[in-house]
Each structure stands twice: as C-alpha cells, then as structure tokens.
Tab-separated table of C-alpha atoms in Angstrom:
chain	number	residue	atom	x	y	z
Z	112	UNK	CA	88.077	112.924	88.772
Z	113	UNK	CA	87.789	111.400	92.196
Z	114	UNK	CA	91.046	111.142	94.358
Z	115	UNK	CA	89.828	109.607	97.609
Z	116	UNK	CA	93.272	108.514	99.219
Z	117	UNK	CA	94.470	104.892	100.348
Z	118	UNK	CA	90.690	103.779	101.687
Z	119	UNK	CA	89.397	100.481	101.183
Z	120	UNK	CA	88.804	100.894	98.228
Z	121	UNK	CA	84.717	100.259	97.512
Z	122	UNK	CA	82.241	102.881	96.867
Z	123	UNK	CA	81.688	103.410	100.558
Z	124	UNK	CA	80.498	99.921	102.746
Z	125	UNK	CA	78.178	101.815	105.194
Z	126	UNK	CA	76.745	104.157	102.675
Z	127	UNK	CA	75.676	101.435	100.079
Z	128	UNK	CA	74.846	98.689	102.258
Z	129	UNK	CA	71.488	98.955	101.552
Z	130	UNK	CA	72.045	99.716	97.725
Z	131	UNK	CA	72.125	96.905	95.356
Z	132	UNK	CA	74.179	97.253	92.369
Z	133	UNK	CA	72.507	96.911	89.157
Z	134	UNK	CA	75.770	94.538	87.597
Z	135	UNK	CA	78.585	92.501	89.160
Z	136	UNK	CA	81.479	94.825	90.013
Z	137	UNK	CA	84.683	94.059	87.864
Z	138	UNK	CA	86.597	93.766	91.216
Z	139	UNK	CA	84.715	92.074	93.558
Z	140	UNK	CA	85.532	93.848	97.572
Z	141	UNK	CA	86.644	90.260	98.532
Z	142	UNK	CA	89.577	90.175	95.806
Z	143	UNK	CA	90.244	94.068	97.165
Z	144	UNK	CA	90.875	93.488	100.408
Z	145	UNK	CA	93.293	90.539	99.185
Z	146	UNK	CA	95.242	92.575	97.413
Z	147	UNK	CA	95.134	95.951	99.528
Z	148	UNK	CA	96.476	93.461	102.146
Z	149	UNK	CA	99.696	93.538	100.613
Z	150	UNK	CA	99.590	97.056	99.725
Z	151	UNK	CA	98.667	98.581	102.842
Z	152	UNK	CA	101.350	97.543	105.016
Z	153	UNK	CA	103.907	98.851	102.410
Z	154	UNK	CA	102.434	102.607	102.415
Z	155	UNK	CA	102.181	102.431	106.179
Z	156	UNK	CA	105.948	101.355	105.907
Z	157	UNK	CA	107.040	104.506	103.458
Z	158	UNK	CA	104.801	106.649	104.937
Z	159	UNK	CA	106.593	105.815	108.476
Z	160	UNK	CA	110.112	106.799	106.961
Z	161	UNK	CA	108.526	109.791	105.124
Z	162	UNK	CA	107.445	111.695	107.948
Z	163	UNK	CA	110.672	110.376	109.628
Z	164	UNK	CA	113.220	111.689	106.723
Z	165	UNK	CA	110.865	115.259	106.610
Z	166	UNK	CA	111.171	115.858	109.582
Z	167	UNK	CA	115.126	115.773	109.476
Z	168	UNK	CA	114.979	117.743	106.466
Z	169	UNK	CA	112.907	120.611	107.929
Z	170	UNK	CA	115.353	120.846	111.154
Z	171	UNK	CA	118.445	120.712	108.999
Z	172	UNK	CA	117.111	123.349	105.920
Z	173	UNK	CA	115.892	125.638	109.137
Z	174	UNK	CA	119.389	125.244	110.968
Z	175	UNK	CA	120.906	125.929	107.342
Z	176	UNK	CA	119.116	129.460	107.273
Z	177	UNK	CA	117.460	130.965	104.494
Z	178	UNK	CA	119.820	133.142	102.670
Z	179	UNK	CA	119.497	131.527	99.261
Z	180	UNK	CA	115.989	131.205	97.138
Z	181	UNK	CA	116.887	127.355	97.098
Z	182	UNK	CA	117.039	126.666	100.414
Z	183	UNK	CA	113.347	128.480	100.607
Z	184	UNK	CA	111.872	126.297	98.614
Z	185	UNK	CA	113.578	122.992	99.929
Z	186	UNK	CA	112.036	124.080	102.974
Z	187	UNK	CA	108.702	124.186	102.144
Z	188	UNK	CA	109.316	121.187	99.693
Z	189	UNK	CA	110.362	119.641	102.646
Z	190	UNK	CA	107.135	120.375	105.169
Z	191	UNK	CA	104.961	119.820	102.377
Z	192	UNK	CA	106.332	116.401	101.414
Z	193	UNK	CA	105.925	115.542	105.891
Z	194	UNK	CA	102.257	116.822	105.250
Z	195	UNK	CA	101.522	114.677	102.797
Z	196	UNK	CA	103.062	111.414	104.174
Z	197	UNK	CA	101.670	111.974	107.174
Z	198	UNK	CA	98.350	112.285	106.214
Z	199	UNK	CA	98.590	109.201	103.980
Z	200	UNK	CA	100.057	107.379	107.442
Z	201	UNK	CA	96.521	108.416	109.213
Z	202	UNK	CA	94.336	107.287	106.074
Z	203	UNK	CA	96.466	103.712	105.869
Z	204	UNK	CA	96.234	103.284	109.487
Z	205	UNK	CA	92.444	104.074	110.119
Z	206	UNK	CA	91.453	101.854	107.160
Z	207	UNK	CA	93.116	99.023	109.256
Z	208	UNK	CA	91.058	99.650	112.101
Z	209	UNK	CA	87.190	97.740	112.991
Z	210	UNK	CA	84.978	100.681	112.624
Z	211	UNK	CA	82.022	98.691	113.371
Z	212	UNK	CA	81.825	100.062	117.642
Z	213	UNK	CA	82.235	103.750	116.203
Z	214	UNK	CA	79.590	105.751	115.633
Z	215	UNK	CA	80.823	107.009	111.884
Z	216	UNK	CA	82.874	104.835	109.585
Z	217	UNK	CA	86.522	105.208	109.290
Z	218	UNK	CA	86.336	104.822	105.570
Z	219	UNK	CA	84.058	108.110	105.441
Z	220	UNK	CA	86.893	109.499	107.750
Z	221	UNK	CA	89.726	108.878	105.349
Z	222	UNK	CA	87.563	109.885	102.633
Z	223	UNK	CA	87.536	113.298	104.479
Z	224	UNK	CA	91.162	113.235	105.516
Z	225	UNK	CA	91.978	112.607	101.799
Z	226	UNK	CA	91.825	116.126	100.795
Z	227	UNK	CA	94.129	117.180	103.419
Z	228	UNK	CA	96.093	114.582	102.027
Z	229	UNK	CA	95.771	116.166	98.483
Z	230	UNK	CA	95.959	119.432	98.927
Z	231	UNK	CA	99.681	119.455	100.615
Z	232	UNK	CA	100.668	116.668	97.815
Z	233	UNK	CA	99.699	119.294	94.855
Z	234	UNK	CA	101.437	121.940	97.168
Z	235	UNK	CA	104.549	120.130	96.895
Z	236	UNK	CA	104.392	119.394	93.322
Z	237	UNK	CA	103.876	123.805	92.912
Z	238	UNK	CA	107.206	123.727	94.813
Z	239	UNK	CA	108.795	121.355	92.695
Z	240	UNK	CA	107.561	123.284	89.556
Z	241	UNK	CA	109.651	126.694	91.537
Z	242	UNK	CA	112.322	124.631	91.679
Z	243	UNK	CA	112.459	123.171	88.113
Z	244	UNK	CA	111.744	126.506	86.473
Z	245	UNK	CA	114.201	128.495	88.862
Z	246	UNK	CA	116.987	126.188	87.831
Z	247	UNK	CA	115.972	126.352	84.418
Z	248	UNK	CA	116.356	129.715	84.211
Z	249	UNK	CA	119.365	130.171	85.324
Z	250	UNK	CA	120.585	127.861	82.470
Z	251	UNK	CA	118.654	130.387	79.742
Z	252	UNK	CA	119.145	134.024	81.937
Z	253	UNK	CA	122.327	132.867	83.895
Z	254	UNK	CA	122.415	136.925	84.447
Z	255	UNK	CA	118.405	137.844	85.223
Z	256	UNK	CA	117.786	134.682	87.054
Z	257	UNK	CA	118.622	136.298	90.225
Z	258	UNK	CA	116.381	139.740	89.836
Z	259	UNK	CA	113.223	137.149	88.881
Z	260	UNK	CA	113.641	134.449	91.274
Z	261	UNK	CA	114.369	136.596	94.884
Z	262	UNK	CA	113.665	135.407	98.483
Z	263	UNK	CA	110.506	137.715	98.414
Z	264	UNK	CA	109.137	136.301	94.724
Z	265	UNK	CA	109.593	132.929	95.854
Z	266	UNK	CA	107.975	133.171	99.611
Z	267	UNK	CA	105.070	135.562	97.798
Z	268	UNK	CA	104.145	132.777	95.122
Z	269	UNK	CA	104.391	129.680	97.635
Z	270	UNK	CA	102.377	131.650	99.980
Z	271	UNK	CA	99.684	132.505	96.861
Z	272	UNK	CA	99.387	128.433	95.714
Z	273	UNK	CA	98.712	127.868	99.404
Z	274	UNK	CA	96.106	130.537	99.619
Z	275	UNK	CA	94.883	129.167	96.186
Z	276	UNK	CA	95.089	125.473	97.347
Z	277	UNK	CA	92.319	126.239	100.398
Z	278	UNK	CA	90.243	128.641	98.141
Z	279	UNK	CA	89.658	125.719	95.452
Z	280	UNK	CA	89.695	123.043	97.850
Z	281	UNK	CA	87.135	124.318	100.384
Z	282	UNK	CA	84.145	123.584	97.796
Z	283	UNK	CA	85.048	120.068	97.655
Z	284	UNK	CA	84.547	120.250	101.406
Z	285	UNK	CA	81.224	122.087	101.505
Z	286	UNK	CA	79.698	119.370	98.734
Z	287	UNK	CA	80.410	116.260	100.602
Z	288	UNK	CA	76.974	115.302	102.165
Z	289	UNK	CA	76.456	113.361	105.579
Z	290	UNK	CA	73.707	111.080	106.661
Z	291	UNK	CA	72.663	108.867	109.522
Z	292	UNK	CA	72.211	105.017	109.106
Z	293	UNK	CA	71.571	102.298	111.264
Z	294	UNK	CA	74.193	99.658	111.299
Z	295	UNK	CA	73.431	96.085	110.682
Z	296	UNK	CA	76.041	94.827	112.730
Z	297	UNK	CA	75.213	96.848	115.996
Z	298	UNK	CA	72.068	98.559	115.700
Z	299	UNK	CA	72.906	101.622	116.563
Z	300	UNK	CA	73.064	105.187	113.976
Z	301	UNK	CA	75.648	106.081	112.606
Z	302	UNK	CA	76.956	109.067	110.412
Z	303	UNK	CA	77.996	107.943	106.866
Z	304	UNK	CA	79.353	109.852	103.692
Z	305	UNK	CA	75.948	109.516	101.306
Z	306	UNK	CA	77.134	109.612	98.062
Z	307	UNK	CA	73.878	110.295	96.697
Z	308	UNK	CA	73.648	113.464	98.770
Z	309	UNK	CA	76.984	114.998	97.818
Z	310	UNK	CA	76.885	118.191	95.401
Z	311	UNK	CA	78.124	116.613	92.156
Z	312	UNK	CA	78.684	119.427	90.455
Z	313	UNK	CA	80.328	121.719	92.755
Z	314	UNK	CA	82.569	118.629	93.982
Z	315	UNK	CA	83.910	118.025	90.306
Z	316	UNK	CA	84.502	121.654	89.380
Z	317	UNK	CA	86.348	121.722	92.902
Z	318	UNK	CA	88.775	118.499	91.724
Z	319	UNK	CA	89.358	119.737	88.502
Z	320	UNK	CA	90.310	123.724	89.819
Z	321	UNK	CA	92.080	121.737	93.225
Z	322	UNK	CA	93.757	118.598	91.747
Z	323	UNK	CA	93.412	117.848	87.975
Z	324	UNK	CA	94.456	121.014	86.192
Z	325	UNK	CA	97.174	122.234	88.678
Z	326	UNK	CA	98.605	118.369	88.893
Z	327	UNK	CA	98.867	118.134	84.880
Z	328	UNK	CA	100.366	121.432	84.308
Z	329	UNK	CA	102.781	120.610	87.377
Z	330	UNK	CA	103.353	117.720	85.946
Z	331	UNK	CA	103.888	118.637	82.278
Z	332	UNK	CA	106.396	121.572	83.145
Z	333	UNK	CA	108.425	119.639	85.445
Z	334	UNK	CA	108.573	117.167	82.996
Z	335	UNK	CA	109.354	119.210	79.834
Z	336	UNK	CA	112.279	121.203	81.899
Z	337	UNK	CA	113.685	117.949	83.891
Z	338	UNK	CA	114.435	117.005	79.893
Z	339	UNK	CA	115.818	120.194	79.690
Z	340	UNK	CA	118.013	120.516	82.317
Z	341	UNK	CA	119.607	117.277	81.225
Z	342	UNK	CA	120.182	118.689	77.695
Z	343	UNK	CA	121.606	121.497	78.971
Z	344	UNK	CA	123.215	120.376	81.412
Z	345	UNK	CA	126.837	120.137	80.081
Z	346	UNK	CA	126.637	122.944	77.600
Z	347	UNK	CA	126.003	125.792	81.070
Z	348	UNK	CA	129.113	124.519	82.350
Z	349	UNK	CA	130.899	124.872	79.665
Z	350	UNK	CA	129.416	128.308	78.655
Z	351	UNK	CA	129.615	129.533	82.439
Z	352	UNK	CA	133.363	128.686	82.329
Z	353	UNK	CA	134.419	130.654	79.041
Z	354	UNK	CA	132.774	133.956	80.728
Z	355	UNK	CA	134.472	133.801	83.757
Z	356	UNK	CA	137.559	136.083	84.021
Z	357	UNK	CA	139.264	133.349	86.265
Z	358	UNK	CA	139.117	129.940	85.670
Z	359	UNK	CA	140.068	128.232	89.301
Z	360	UNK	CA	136.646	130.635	90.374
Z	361	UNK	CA	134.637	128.680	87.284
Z	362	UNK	CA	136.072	124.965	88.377
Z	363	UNK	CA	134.849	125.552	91.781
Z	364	UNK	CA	131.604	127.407	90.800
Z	365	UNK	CA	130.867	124.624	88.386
Z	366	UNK	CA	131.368	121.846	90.981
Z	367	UNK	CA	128.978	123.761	93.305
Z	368	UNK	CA	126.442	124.158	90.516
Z	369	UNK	CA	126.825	120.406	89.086
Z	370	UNK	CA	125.845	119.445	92.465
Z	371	UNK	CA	122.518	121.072	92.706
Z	372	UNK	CA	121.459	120.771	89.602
Z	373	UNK	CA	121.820	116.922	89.608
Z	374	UNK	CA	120.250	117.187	92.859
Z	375	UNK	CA	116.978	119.411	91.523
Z	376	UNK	CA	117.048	116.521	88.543
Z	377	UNK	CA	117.102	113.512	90.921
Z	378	UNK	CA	114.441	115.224	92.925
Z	379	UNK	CA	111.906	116.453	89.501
Z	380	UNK	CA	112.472	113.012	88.280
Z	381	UNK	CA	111.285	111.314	91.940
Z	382	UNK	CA	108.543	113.827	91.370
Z	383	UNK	CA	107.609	112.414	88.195
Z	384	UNK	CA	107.707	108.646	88.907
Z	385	UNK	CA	105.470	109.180	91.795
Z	386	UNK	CA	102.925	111.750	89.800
Z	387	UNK	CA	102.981	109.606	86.772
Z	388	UNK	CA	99.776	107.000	88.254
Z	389	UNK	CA	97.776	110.608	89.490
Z	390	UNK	CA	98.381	111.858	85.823
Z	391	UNK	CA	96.787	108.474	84.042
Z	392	UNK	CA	94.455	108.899	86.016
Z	393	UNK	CA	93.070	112.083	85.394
Z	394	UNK	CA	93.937	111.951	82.091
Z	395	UNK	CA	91.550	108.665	81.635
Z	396	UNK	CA	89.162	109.957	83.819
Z	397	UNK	CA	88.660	112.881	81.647
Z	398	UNK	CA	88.221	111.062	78.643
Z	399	UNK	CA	86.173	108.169	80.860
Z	400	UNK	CA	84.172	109.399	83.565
Z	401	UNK	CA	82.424	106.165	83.965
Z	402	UNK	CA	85.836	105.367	86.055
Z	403	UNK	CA	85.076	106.536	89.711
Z	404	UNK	CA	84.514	105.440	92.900
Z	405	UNK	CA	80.367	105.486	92.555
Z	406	UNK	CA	80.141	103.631	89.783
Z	407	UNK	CA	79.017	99.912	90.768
Z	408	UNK	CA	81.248	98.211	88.492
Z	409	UNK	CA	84.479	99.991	88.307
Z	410	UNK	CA	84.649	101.670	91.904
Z	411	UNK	CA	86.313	98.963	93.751
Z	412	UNK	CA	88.720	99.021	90.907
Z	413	UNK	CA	88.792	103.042	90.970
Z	414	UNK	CA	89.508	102.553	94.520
Z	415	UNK	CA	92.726	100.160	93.887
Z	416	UNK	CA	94.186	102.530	91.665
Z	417	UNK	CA	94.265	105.549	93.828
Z	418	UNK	CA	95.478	103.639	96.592
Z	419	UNK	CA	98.630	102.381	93.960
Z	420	UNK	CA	99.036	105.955	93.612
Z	421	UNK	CA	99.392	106.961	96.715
Z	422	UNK	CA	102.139	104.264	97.264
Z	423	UNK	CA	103.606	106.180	94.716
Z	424	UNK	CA	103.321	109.376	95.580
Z	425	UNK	CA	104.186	108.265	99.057
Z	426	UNK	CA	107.660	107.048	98.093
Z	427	UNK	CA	108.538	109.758	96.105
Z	428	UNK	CA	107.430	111.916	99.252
Z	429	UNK	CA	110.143	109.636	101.056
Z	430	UNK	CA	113.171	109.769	99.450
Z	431	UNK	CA	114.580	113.243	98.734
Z	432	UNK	CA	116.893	112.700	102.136
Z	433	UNK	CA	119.005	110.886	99.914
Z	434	UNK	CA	119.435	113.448	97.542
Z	435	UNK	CA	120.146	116.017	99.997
Z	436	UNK	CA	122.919	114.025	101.266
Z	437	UNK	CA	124.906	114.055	98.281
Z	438	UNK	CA	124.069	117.553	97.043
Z	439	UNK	CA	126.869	119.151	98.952
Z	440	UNK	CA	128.767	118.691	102.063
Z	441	UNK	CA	127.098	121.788	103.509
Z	442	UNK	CA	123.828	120.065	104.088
Z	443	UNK	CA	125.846	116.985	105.826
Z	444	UNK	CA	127.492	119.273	108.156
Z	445	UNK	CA	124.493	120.672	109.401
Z	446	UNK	CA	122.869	117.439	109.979
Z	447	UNK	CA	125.728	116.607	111.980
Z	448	UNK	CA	125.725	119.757	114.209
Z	449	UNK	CA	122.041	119.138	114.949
Z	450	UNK	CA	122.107	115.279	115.837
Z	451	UNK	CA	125.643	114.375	116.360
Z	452	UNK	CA	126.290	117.459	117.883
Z	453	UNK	CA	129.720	118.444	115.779
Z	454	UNK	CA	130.962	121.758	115.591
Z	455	UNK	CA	131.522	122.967	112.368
C-alpha cells in the first residue's frame, strides 16, 4: 500500500534510468503523461479553490467562536481540509516543472511532500468520523450526547489522532532511502529517491498503521452512520417533538437541528465520494500487492490511480463552503461581517 500523491506517475525516472525492466509496462510513461495532461490541470484547478474556500472557512468558524463541540470540529475539519489541498497544489505544480537544471528531482520531492499530503487528508477524515459519530449519537442518547461529546473530549481526541498521525507517519519518513546519480541529460549528481534502498518493511508497516487501517475504519464508520443518519433522520424529529413540553420550542429546535444534520450528511457523503478511489485501493492492494509503484509493469498504472484519487479527494476537500452556506444563516452572517463588513 503505496500512496505517493499526484507525481508523474512512473516508478521514479531518475532512480530507474539505468534499470531495465524485465517486461513491457501495461502503461507505457508516454500514454501517462497523455493522460495526466488532462488530469493535472484539473487538480491544480480544485486544489486552487480548495485552499481558497478553507481559508474562508477557518476565518469565519474562528470569528464564529467556539462555544459549541460542532463548531470545534468544523474548525479543524476546516484547516485540515486547507492542509491537504494545499499540499496536493505543491505536488501538482512541481510535477509540471523541468527538473532536469536541479540538483534532485522534483518527482522524488513530491514523493516526499506526499506524506504531508496524507497525513492531514487521514486527519480530516478522523474529524469527519467525530462528526458522524457525534451526530449520531445524539439521534440514539439525545440526553448523554452532551456529557460524552464536550469541548474538552473533542479538542483531547483531535489533538491525540494528530499526535498519533506523526508517531505512525515518521517511520515512513526514516525508511525512504536517498542516493546520488549522475544525470544523463546534464552530467552533473544528483540526489534521487532509490527505491532499492528504501526500508521495505518498516515503510509498509508505517502505511498500513498511517494510512490503510485508519482510512478503512474512517471510512467504514462514516459510511455505516451517514446510512444511519438518513434512516433516522425523520423519526428524531418526530421523537424530539413529542418530549418537548412546548411545541413552538420543538418547531424551532427541529428546524435548527434539520439544518445541521443535512449539513453533517452532505459533508460525510462528500467524504465518501472522494475516499471511495483511496479505499479500492487499499483494499486491492491488500489482496494484490503486485499493484505498486515499483513494480515494472503495473507502476505507471499504480501511479495513474493515485493521482485519480487525489482529484478526488481534492474535490471533496473543496466543496464543504457550500454546505456551510446553507446550514444556517448564522454562518452567512459571519461571513458577511468579516468580508463585507456588515454589522450584525
């Protein structure tokens, strides 16, 4: 289980220009860079209005305050989602760039830059898992929902994935392995990413602790209780209007509540449209190792997929403005104060 980010997508050109591959590749780099010149542009494009949208939604969650557990993790949603897109804008944009004057390749660069890219990506997707399983709750312990999910819980367990995110991400780090080349085009050394030097073992035990496990169980629990707020959905209303001792209070509590709960559903099921590519892929890696960017025949291929998925996840990094617009007018308001200057 390789994620590598929107490079090129071959094995690595300066490391293995001097290996010959045993068989054909089923992707040949010519037919790559054909069709990652279509694809390219587009993530540059999203990733552009990503950190753009992100960055609005940080100011206007900060301005909003933090009284509420929600607007917590928004917040962080938010910075994590500008983290992400932003480092996918850096790994687009370099692989763009003629390398061949530097003294390292660009390609090893993004390569690098890739888990940056990954670890605030599976950050988010934590956050979105809070956010699912806080709203969930509140539909099965409307009453105990409140003692569980605090301020405090939900700052303390954001802060521990993050803490966990470095701690099983730092290994992948420590097992990439560097070497110096001479290029063919200039002459002069370079410093490539040797994927023949690389720690295999550590590396893969780092995805799979990093990446794979914590982005299927995201994944499958956002999933299971997006289904289930959707269920449920009409029947809490209902329920949380035959308990309350006044029924204009319930009307207006309900409106409140149908308004962020459509908004956490629109935003899990953004989450799992742009997931769903990172998911197949793990989930054939695991059963298909053979599929990975090192393998002579399938890496080009390898490489075309991740960079699909990080169109994806990209996008659904993008977006979420939209759905803060329309879950209330409170989050409206405040964006006007802030850039249209309007009193309240």
């Amino acid at each position: 289980m390789e994620p590598t980010g929107a490079t090129k997508g071959q094995t690595n050109r300066s490391a293995t220009d001097d290996m010959i591959p045993l068989t054909s590749p089923l992707m040949s780099w010519d037919e790559f860079l054909l069709i990652n010149s279509y694809i390219t542009p587009f993530t540059i494009f999203l990733c552009a209005i990503g950190v753009s949208s992100n960055m609005v939604n940080i100011l206007v969650f900060y301005k909003m305050g933090f009284s509420s557990s929600s607007n917590i993790s928004l917040f962080c949603l938010a910075i994590a989602d500008a983290c992400t897109v932003a480092a996918a804008f850096l790994i687009a944009c370099w692989d763009t760039f003629d390398d061949d004057h530097l003294p390292m390749s660009l390609q090893d660069v993004a390569l690098t830059i890739s888990t940056v890219y990954y670890f605030f990506s599976f950050m988010g997707s934590w956050i979105t898992t809070v956010i699912n399983v806080e709203r969930s709750c509140c539909i099965v312990f409307p009453i105990k929902v409140k003692l569980i999910f605090t301020r405090r819980n939900i700052f303390f367990f954001i802060l521990g994935m993050f803490i966990y995110q470095i701690a099983a991400s730092l290994p992948r780090c420590f097992a990439i392995g560097l070497s110096t080349t001479t290029s063919p085009l200039t002459n002069r050394t370079v410093v490539i990413f040797d994927l023949m030097k690389y720690n295999a073992g550590m590396y893969f035990v780092s995805m799979l602790v990093s990446f794979s496990i914590p982005g299927l169980i995201c994944f499958v629990v956002v999933l299971v209780g997006t289904i289930f707020l959707i269920s449920n959905f009409k029947q809490s209303r209902q329920l949380r209007k035959s308990m309350s001792g006044s029924e204009g209070i319930s009307d207006r509590m309900s409106v409140k509540d149908a308004r962020l709960v459509r908004s956490i559903i629109f935003i899990c099921v953004i989450f799992i449209a742009g997931s769903t590519p990172n998911v197949i892929l793990y989930v054939v890696q695991t059963f298909y190792p053979t599929l990975n960017i090192s393998d002579p025949y399938l890496g080009n291929l390898t490489y075309l997929f991740y960079i699909v998925s990080t169109t994806f996840q990209a996008a659904a990094s993008s977006v979420n403005i939209f759905v803060y617009f329309g879950m209330g007018s409170k989050f409206k308001q405040t964006f006007k104060q802030i850039f249209f200057c309007q009193s309240k």
